[in-house]
Amino acid sequence: MSGEFRMPSLGPDMEAGTLVQWRVKPGDAVKRGDIVALVETEKGIIDVEIFSDGVVDQLLVPEGTHVAVGTLLAQLNGGATRTRQVIEVGKPSEAPQPLARSAPVPATHAATSTTPTTTIVPPTISSVPSPEAHRRKVSPAARARARELGVDLERVTGTGMGAAITIEDVVRAAQTVDKPGIAEPAHDMRQIIARAMSRSKREIPHYYLSLTCSFAKARAFLDRYNARVDIESRLLPSCVLLKAVAQAAKAMPEFNGFYKDDAFQAASDVHLGVAIAMRGGRLVAPALLNADQKSLAALMIDLRDLATRVRAGHMRSSELSMPTLTVTSFAEEDVDSVIPVIYPPQVAIVGVGAIRERPWVVEGQVRAELTVPISLAADHRVTDGRAGTRFLATIRNALQAPEQL
Amino acid sequence: MNTPTIEQQILNAFLQVAPDVDPAKLKPEIPFRDQFDFDSMDTLNFAIGLHQQFGIDVPETQYRELASLAKTAAFVRSALQQDGKRSTGPAAT
Amino acid sequence: MSALPQTARAITYREALRQGLRSVLLNDPDVFLIGEDIGKYGGCFAVTKGLLEEFGEARIRDAPLSESAFVGAGIGAALAGMRPVVEIMTVNFSLLALDQILNTAATLSHMSGGQCPVPLIIRMATGAGRQVAAQHSHSLEGWYSHIPGLRIVTPATIDDAAGMLRAALEFRDPVIIFEHMNLYNVQGELSVDAASINIERAAIRRAGQDISLITYGASLYKCLTAAEQLSAQGIEAEVIDLRVLRPLDEKTFIQSVRRTRRALIVDEGWRSVGLAAEVGMRIMEQAFYDLDAPVERVCGVEVPVPYAKHMEEAALPRVEQIVTLAASMVKHVG
């Protein structure tokens, strides 16, 4: 069965992207989840994953090409359309052109020419490069060292036998590599935020609810937990909050999904978007995949991994395009609470206000209690305030029994 | 042999957490948070880095001692000294 | 190498072998030599010259022209408690005794549950390079190394020529000593006491950190020459003399390859299914992730060894081949 790899939509507002680099070559076997290309969008350079298994047959778009979402980028499993033009990778050329491009032949030429002007190039054996021709030669020792040093072998020039990459090449590359950092996006990230937020405020009838919850039990749980584990395994408060929200989303699927084509589609999994600010003022909300199914410890590992990769500019496409519900946290900020704006096409967003001590009335007595205001902005086309109330209560209740998270 | 100073080692741990920061622009006295949007995740990763670098434990209650480069250096020095006292006894001082 | 001053005198490989034989004949009354023309004639390569006069016919026994018979006699004597040292002129003729060696000498101890060990020593010349044509130029050390039950050694230095025989007497199983024909006239000084020679370990004959040249027998000298030429190019080769082809001392060459990350095996035997293949495979099994270049080999060309001098040279590993290949493995092209 043939497979196609098209320019993915890495966010509801993405219209086009630049194929910066291929991470696969014809003949490479790929499986679902493999990173096959780097694509530059307004959000930065994204590691794009593939969604089916197969063997790369042809790469149809050369590196450096700006193409629309949905453009066929590569053919898998020898399923190439027989008439497709083969574009030599690495040679700057035009983006794939529709075959119907051949303009009507001017009459003067038509009179003298009987051959059709659209040349159909049948694929020949030699047009499909052999795997050997494209496999990068990397010595086993060099590969191991590259892993140790975090060197991307694709960027290393081999100087060993048969231009193979040797240990020395890797070490040299590690010394000269630029400080890791996110590549400068082509467009201001403000633009993408502006488009998404304008669309949200234009199209989504928001309603807002807020509930201040005690965080004392959660804090006590974290203190106990963190005193017991190694420093590497310590949990952050946000981890507990995210898990509580994820469980609520699982319990109430009407807050977890997308509003598309005038209808709500509940998502089967909970991929929790986490708004992460990058130094330099950029903001992205990649997803913690299947957050409801993970233990706090596992979630913490994912969260650390995600935060690290976001700051190093290595987000995966699945994490960017998939959030089913977003959490935006101001737990460490100097604000009381947040009234957030939904990220379309999602239908809700949960805001976390500052975790701090506030006056708290228990049995007629006022005392200082560690609390956190949780807010909800939800799409009124999908749910009503009553459901929102239950959603917030579910989160609050979860925070009162943190050991069950 | 060239032994890196405590400040250099701390800086290494810091750059692991914030590789995008230019160390030349780092002001030792100013809190990381005010200079680079350091958040709790960064602080935790920084504490882990110090633990790996120096073998010292940073309890959660003492995270505030890691607020700036200067404060961190003072904290690490005192923690290392405590360790030294424990392992070699009072005579070592 | 530190030469012992009181014995520092250049001797030939042939003389070293003879010293080894004399010393075991003097030390152990159960030792006797048997082979074709080893008595009056002094041996095909004159190794046993003078021994008949010194030790007499009972201990230096000329055998009739039948390898199968005198190897079989050696096996019988070994079973009966003697310590026979059999000389077969060359490996080429040993094929006539292959049944005795493979089916009898190598198996009896195993088939008798260790009750009938065969402490037999067989010496034979091997190799090409003397223009004696295809039928007299074989290098079949790899063949013999295939056989469980045998210990195969290849003395390449003066010290090993003098000491390996004594070391072989310590084993209860058959030991075959391969003496390369081109080595008999090599001169050198004994540098160590023969009693310190083992037949268990490979030896690092030259230390280096850029590539391991793994070899044995006469090819050792080609590798040492190549190493000197490589050194002039800034490449320091480690030269490993395997010394014992069965059982292989993997530890020494694996550790070397782990250090240098490159291995070039030089073996005069034919390339296919040979000793170099075995050594290379062991490296793949144990040091793959340490390698920084594919394992390479320089072997004998797969033809019957030609008679004509220039063709014979072309069929055997050459120093310039080793240098070129080793340099291409180490040197960066960019």
mmCIF file of N, CA, C and O in Angstrom, chain C residues 4 43 48 54 72 97 103 130 149 157 169 190 206 227 231 247-248 261 264-265 273 280-281 309 312 328:
data_model
loop_
_atom_site.group_PDB
_atom_site.id
_atom_site.type_symbol
_atom_site.label_atom_id
_atom_site.label_comp_id
_atom_site.label_asym_id
_atom_site.label_seq_id
_atom_site.Cartn_x
_atom_site.Cartn_y
_atom_site.Cartn_z
ATOM 1 N N LEU C 4 70.239 -9.475 27.065
ATOM 2 C CA LEU C 4 71.056 -9.896 28.201
ATOM 3 C C LEU C 4 72.515 -9.774 27.772
ATOM 4 O O LEU C 4 72.941 -10.407 26.817
ATOM 5 N N GLY C 43 68.691 -32.185 8.394
ATOM 6 C CA GLY C 43 67.379 -31.542 8.217
ATOM 7 C C GLY C 43 67.307 -30.764 6.925
ATOM 8 O O GLY C 43 68.292 -30.204 6.469
ATOM 9 N N THR C 48 68.550 -29.339 12.356
ATOM 10 C CA THR C 48 69.016 -30.390 13.270
ATOM 11 C C THR C 48 70.476 -30.765 13.032
ATOM 12 O O THR C 48 70.960 -31.788 13.538
ATOM 13 N N GLU C 54 75.716 -35.523 18.378
ATOM 14 C CA GLU C 54 75.697 -35.256 19.815
ATOM 15 C C GLU C 54 74.798 -36.220 20.592
ATOM 16 O O GLU C 54 75.147 -36.679 21.673
ATOM 17 N N GLY C 72 52.413 -41.062 12.621
ATOM 18 C CA GLY C 72 51.711 -42.105 13.388
ATOM 19 C C GLY C 72 52.626 -42.692 14.454
ATOM 20 O O GLY C 72 52.193 -42.917 15.598
ATOM 21 N N ALA C 97 49.917 -36.579 6.118
ATOM 22 C CA ALA C 97 49.744 -37.061 7.500
ATOM 23 C C ALA C 97 48.491 -36.473 8.135
ATOM 24 O O ALA C 97 48.285 -36.585 9.340
ATOM 25 N N ASN C 103 42.505 -36.947 12.669
ATOM 26 C CA ASN C 103 41.637 -38.020 13.175
ATOM 27 C C ASN C 103 42.203 -38.754 14.379
ATOM 28 O O ASN C 103 41.469 -39.392 15.116
ATOM 29 N N ARG C 130 60.028 -18.201 -1.731
ATOM 30 C CA ARG C 130 61.359 -18.706 -2.086
ATOM 31 C C ARG C 130 61.370 -19.328 -3.467
ATOM 32 O O ARG C 130 62.231 -20.137 -3.798
ATOM 33 N N GLY C 149 41.465 -29.296 19.577
ATOM 34 C CA GLY C 149 42.354 -30.342 20.082
ATOM 35 C C GLY C 149 43.806 -30.053 19.790
ATOM 36 O O GLY C 149 44.695 -30.656 20.389
ATOM 37 N N THR C 157 60.006 -14.592 16.117
ATOM 38 C CA THR C 157 61.224 -13.915 16.584
ATOM 39 C C THR C 157 62.267 -14.940 17.025
ATOM 40 O O THR C 157 61.965 -16.124 17.193
ATOM 41 N N LEU C 169 56.324 -28.369 25.445
ATOM 42 C CA LEU C 169 56.437 -29.618 26.198
ATOM 43 C C LEU C 169 55.581 -29.607 27.461
ATOM 44 O O LEU C 169 55.338 -30.642 28.072
ATOM 45 N N LEU C 190 69.257 -13.135 21.242
ATOM 46 C CA LEU C 190 68.315 -13.597 22.266
ATOM 47 C C LEU C 190 68.213 -12.499 23.310
ATOM 48 O O LEU C 190 69.213 -12.005 23.802
ATOM 49 N N ARG C 206 55.186 -3.668 18.638
ATOM 50 C CA ARG C 206 55.447 -2.228 18.501
ATOM 51 C C ARG C 206 54.191 -1.532 19.005
ATOM 52 O O ARG C 206 53.082 -1.916 18.635
ATOM 53 N N ALA C 227 55.065 -0.224 9.615
ATOM 54 C CA ALA C 227 54.822 0.684 10.747
ATOM 55 C C ALA C 227 55.843 1.815 10.758
ATOM 56 O O ALA C 227 55.508 2.961 11.059
ATOM 57 N N SER C 231 54.985 5.688 10.350
ATOM 58 C CA SER C 231 55.416 6.641 11.366
ATOM 59 C C SER C 231 55.955 7.907 10.713
ATOM 60 O O SER C 231 55.742 9.015 11.203
ATOM 61 N N PRO C 247 44.676 -21.815 20.750
ATOM 62 C CA PRO C 247 43.541 -20.889 20.828
ATOM 63 C C PRO C 247 44.009 -19.437 20.723
ATOM 64 O O PRO C 247 45.039 -19.090 21.281
ATOM 65 N N LEU C 248 43.219 -18.614 20.005
ATOM 66 C CA LEU C 248 43.597 -17.217 19.787
ATOM 67 C C LEU C 248 43.559 -16.436 21.096
ATOM 68 O O LEU C 248 42.627 -16.587 21.880
ATOM 69 N N ARG C 261 41.067 1.759 17.642
ATOM 70 C CA ARG C 261 39.786 1.850 16.929
ATOM 71 C C ARG C 261 39.878 1.449 15.458
ATOM 72 O O ARG C 261 38.950 1.661 14.691
ATOM 73 N N LEU C 264 43.838 -3.676 10.991
ATOM 74 C CA LEU C 264 44.226 -4.208 9.683
ATOM 75 C C LEU C 264 44.935 -5.531 9.957
ATOM 76 O O LEU C 264 45.915 -5.577 10.701
ATOM 77 N N ILE C 265 44.421 -6.597 9.354
ATOM 78 C CA ILE C 265 44.977 -7.918 9.596
ATOM 79 C C ILE C 265 45.820 -8.314 8.392
ATOM 80 O O ILE C 265 45.376 -8.168 7.248
ATOM 81 N N VAL C 273 37.807 -17.486 4.007
ATOM 82 C CA VAL C 273 37.665 -18.468 5.070
ATOM 83 C C VAL C 273 38.987 -18.698 5.793
ATOM 84 O O VAL C 273 39.286 -19.811 6.208
ATOM 85 N N GLY C 280 39.065 -10.982 12.240
ATOM 86 C CA GLY C 280 38.164 -9.870 11.945
ATOM 87 C C GLY C 280 36.798 -10.070 12.579
ATOM 88 O O GLY C 280 36.224 -9.146 13.160
ATOM 89 N N MET C 281 36.311 -11.294 12.511
ATOM 90 C CA MET C 281 34.988 -11.578 13.073
ATOM 91 C C MET C 281 34.986 -11.420 14.595
ATOM 92 O O MET C 281 34.023 -10.917 15.165
ATOM 93 N N LYS C 309 59.240 -14.812 -10.036
ATOM 94 C CA LYS C 309 59.517 -14.007 -8.848
ATOM 95 C C LYS C 309 58.568 -12.819 -8.706
ATOM 96 O O LYS C 309 57.989 -12.587 -7.652
ATOM 97 N N GLU C 312 55.148 -14.026 -7.887
ATOM 98 C CA GLU C 312 55.041 -14.528 -6.517
ATOM 99 C C GLU C 312 54.944 -13.360 -5.528
ATOM 100 O O GLU C 312 54.122 -13.361 -4.615
ATOM 101 N N SER C 328 45.078 4.913 4.527
ATOM 102 C CA SER C 328 43.729 5.325 4.096
ATOM 103 C C SER C 328 42.712 5.101 5.214
ATOM 104 O O SER C 328 41.700 5.782 5.279
#
